[in-house]
CSV table of C-alpha atoms in Angstrom, one decimal:
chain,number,residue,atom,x,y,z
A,6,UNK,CA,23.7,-21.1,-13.5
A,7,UNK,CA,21.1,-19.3,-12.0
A,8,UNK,CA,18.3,-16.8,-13.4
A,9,UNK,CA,20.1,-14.1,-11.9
A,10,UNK,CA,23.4,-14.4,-13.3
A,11,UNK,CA,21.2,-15.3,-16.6
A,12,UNK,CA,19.1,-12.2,-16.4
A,13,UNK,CA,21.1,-9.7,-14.3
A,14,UNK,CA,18.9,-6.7,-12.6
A,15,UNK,CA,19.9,-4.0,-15.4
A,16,UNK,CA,21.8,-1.1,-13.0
A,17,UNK,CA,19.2,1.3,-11.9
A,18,UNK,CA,20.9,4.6,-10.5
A,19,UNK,CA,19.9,4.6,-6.7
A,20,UNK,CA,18.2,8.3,-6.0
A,21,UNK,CA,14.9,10.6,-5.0
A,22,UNK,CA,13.1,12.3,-7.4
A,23,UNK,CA,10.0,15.0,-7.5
A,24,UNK,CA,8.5,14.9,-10.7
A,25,UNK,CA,8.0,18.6,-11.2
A,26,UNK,CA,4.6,19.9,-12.7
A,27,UNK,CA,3.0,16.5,-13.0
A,28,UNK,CA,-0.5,16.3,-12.2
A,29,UNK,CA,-1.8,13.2,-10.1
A,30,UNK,CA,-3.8,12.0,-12.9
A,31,UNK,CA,-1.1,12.3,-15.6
A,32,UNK,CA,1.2,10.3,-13.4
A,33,UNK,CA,-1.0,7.5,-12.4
A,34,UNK,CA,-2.6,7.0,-15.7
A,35,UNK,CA,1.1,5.6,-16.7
A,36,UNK,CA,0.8,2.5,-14.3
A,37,UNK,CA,-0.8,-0.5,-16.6
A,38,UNK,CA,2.6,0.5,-18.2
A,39,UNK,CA,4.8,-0.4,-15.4
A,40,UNK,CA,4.0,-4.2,-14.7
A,41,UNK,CA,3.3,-5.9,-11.3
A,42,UNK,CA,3.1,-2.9,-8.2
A,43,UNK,CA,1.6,-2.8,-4.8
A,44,UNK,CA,-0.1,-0.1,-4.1
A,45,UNK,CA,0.1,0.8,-0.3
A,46,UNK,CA,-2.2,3.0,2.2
A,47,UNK,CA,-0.7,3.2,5.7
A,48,UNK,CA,-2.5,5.0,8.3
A,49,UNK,CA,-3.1,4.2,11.9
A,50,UNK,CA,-1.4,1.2,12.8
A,51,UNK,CA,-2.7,0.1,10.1
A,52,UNK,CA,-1.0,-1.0,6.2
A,53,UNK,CA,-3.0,-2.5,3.4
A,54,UNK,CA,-1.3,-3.5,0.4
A,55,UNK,CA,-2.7,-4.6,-3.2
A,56,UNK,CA,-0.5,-6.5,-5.3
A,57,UNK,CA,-0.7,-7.2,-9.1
A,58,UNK,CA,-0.2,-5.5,-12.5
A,59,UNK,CA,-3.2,-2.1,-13.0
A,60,UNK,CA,-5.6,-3.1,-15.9
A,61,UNK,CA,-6.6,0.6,-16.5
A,62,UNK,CA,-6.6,4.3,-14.5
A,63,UNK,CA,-10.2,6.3,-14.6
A,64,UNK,CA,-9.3,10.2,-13.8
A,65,UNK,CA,-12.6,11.6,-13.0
A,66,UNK,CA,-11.9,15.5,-12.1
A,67,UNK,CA,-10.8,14.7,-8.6
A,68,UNK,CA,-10.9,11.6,-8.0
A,69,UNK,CA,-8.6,8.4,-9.9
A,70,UNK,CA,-9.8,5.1,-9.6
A,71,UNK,CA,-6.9,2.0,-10.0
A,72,UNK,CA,-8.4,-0.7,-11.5
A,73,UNK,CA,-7.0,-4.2,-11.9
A,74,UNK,CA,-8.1,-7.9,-11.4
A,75,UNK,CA,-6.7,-6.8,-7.7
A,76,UNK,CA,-6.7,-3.2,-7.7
A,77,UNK,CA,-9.8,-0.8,-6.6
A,78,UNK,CA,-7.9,1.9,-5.1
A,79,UNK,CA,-9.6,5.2,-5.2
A,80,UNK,CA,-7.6,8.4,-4.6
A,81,UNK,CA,-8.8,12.2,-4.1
A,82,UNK,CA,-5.8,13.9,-5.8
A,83,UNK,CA,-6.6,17.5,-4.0
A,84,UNK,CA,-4.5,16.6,-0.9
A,85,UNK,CA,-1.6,15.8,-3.2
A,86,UNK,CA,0.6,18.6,-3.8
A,87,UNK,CA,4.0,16.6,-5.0
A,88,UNK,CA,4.7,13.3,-6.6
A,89,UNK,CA,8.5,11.8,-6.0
A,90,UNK,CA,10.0,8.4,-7.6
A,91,UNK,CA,12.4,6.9,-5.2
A,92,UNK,CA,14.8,4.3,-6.6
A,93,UNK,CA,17.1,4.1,-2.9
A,94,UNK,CA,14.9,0.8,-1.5
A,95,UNK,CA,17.3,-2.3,-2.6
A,96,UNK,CA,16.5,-5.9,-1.2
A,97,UNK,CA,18.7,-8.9,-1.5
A,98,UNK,CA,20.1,-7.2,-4.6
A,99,UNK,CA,16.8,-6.0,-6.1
A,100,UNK,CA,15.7,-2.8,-6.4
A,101,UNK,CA,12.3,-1.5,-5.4
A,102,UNK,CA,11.6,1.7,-7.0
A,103,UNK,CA,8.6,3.7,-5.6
A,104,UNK,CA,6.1,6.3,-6.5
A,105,UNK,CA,5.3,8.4,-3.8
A,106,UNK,CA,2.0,10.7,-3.8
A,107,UNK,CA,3.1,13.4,-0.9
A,108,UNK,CA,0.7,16.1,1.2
A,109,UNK,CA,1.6,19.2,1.8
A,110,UNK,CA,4.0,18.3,4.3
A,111,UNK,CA,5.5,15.6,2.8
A,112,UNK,CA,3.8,13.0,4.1
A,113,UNK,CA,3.0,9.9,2.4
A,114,UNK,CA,-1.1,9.3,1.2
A,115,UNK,CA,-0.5,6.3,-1.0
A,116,UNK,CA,2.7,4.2,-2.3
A,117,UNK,CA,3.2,2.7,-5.4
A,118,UNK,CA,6.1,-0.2,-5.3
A,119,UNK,CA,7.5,-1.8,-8.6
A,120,UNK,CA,7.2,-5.7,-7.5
A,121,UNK,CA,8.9,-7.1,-10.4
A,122,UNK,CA,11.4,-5.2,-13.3
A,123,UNK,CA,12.4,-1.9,-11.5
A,124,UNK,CA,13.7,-0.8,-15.5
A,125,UNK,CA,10.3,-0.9,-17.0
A,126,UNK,CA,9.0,0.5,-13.9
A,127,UNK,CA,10.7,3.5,-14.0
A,128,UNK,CA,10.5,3.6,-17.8
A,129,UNK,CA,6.7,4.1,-17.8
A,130,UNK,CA,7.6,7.6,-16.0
A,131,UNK,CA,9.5,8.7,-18.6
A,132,UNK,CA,9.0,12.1,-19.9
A,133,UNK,CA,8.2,14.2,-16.6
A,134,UNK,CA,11.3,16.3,-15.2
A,135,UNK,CA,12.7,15.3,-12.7
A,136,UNK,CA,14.3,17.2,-9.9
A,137,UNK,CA,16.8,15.1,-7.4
A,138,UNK,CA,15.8,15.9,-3.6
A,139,UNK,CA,17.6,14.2,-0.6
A,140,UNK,CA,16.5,10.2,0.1
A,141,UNK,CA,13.7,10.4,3.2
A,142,UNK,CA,14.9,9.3,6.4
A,143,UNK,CA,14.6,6.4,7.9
A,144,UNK,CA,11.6,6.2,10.3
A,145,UNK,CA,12.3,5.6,13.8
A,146,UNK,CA,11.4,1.8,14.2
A,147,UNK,CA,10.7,2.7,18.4
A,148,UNK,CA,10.7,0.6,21.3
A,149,UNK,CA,11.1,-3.2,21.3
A,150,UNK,CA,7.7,-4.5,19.5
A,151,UNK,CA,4.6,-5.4,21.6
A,152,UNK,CA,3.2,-8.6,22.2
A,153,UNK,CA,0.4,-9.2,19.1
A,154,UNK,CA,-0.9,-12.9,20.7
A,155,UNK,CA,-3.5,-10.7,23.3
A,156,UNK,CA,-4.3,-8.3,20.8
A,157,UNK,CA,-7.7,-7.2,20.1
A,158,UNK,CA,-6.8,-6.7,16.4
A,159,UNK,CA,-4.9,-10.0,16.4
A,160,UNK,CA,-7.7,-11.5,18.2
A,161,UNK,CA,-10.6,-10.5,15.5
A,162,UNK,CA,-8.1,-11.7,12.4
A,163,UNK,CA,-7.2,-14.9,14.0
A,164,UNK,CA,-11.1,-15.7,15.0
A,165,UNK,CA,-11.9,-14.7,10.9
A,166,UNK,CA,-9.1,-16.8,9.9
A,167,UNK,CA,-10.6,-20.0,12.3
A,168,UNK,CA,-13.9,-19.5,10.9
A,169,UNK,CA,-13.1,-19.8,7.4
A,170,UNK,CA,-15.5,-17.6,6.3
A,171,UNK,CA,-15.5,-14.7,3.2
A,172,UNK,CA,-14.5,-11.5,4.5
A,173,UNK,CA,-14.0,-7.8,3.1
A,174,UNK,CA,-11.0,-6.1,4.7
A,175,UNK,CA,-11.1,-2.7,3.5
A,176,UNK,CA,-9.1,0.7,4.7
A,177,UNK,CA,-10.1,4.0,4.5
A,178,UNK,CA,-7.9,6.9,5.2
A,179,UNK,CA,-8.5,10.9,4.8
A,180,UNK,CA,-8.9,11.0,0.7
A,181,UNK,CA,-7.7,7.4,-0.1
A,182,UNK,CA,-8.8,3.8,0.2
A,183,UNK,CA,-9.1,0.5,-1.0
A,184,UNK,CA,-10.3,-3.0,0.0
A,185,UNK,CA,-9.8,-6.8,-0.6
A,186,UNK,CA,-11.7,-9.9,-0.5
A,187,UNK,CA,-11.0,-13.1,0.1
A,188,UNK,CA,-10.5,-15.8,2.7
A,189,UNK,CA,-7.6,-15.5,5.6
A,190,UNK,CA,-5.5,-18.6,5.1
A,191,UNK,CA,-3.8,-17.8,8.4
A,192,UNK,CA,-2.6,-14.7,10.5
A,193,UNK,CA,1.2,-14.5,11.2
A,194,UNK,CA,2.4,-12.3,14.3
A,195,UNK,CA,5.8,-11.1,13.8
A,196,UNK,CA,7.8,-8.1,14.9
A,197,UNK,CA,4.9,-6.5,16.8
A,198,UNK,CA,2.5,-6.9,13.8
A,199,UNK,CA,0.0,-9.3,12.8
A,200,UNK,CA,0.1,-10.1,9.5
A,201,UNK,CA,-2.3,-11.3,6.8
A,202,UNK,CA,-0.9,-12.3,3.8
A,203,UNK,CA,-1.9,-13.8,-0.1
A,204,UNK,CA,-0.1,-13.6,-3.2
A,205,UNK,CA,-2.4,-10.1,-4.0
A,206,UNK,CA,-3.1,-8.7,-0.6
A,207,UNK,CA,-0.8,-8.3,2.5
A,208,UNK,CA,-2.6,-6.5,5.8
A,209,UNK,CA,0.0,-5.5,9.0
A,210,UNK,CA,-1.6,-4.5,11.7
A,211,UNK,CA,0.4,-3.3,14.2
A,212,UNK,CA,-0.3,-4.0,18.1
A,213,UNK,CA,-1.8,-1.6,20.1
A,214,UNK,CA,-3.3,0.2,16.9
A,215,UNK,CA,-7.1,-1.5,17.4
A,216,UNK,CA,-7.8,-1.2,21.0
A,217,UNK,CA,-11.6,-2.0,20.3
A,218,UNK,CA,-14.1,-3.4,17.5
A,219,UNK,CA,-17.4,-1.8,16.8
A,220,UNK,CA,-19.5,-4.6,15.6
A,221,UNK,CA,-22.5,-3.5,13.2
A,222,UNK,CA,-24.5,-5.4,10.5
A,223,UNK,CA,-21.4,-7.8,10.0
A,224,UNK,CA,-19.2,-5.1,9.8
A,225,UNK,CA,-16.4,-4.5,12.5
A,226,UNK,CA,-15.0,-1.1,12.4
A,227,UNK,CA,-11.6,-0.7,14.0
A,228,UNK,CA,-11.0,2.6,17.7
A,229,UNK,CA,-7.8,3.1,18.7
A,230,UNK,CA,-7.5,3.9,22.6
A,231,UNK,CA,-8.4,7.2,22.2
A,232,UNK,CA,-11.6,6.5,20.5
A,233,UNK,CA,-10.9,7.0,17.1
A,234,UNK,CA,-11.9,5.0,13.8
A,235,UNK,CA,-8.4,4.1,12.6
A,236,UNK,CA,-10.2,3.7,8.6
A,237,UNK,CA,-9.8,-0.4,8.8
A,238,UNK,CA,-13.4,-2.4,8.6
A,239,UNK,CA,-13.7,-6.0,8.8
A,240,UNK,CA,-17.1,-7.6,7.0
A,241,UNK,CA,-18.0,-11.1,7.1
A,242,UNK,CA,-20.0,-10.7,3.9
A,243,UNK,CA,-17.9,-10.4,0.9
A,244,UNK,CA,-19.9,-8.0,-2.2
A,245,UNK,CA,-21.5,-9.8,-4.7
């Protein structure tokens, strides 16, 4: 008999939520109750994901700091005007719920994903009203994937990766980031994305989304083709 049919996945009702009234800092300060998460910044071509239970939440005014033996994710809780809890993402029979810190048009700024029981995930939400709003759409997954082997962002990862050495790999988008260190065991290309990934820290870059690195004082800093910083840095010196 397996685990599964041991320890069935209790039935979690499949549905969007906003959590109405609830403040960014109320919210987050519930996550050392909710287990294993990732917490996810996607910006740019570019999606860094932290992976592990949060030790503790600091809400400073503005700003909320996640803090965990793998979490440093700092957020700036003024662009955030609603929080949702979606419970709709279900893979190979497990659910996925999601806390979802939304702009003022809806967009995603940060994702937080139950990794492990999706019950006392949603559980550590309790107590916040909750308002049901339709599932978001699908996003359009495009044209057939690019090539990642020739890609400069591919290119710097792999070189990193061959090298051995300690690296920082940090992103910083408009009111949120968060970084990891550690050593890149290997770089995976696949569907158009190349792909660091540990048991705490997953990094997809997406072809096409670094079209150039600025090298300075170990630090590579990631321009799209238009000559923007995309928010992703590289550094071969890991902090003390």
């Amino acid at each position: 008999m397996t685990d599964a049919e041991t320890n069935p996945e209790p039935e979690i009702l499949a549905g969007r939520w906003i959590l109405d009234g609830a403040t960014p800092g109320a919210v987050l300060a519930r996550l050392p109750r909710c287990g294993r998460v990732m917490v996810v910044l996607s910006g740019g071509g570019a999606t860094h994901e932290r992976i592990g239970p949060v030790d503790s939440v600091l809400v400073d005014d503005l700003i909320v700091t996640i803090r965990g033996t793998v979490h440093n994710a700092i957020v700036e809780t003024d662009r955030v005007r609603r929080i949702a809890l979606d419970t709709t993402s279900v893979m190979r029979g497990k659910t996925y719920p999601a806390l979802s810190l939304l702009d003022e048009a809806g967009e995603v700024l940060v994702n937080i994903v139950g990794m492990e029981d999706a019950g006392a995930f949603l559980a550590g939400f309790d107590g916040f009203t909750r308002t049901p709003v339709a599932p978001r759409e699908k996003a359009d997954q495009g044209d057939t994937p690019a090539e990642v082997a020739d890609d400069p962002g591919m290119a710097l990862l792999c070189a990193l990766a061959e090298r051995a050495v300690p690296v920082t790999i940090s992103l910083a988008l408009q009111g949120r980031s968060q970084s990891w260190s550690g050593t890149i065991g290997a770089v995976k290309p696949a569907m158009g994305f190349a792909n660091v990934m540990t048991p705490d820290f997953h990094l997809h870059l997406k072809a096409g989304a670094v079209a150039t690195w600025v090298e300075a004082g170990g630090r590579h800093y990631a321009y799209d083709a238009g000559g923007q910083d995309i928010g992703l840095v590289l550094s071969e010196e890991a902090p003390a």
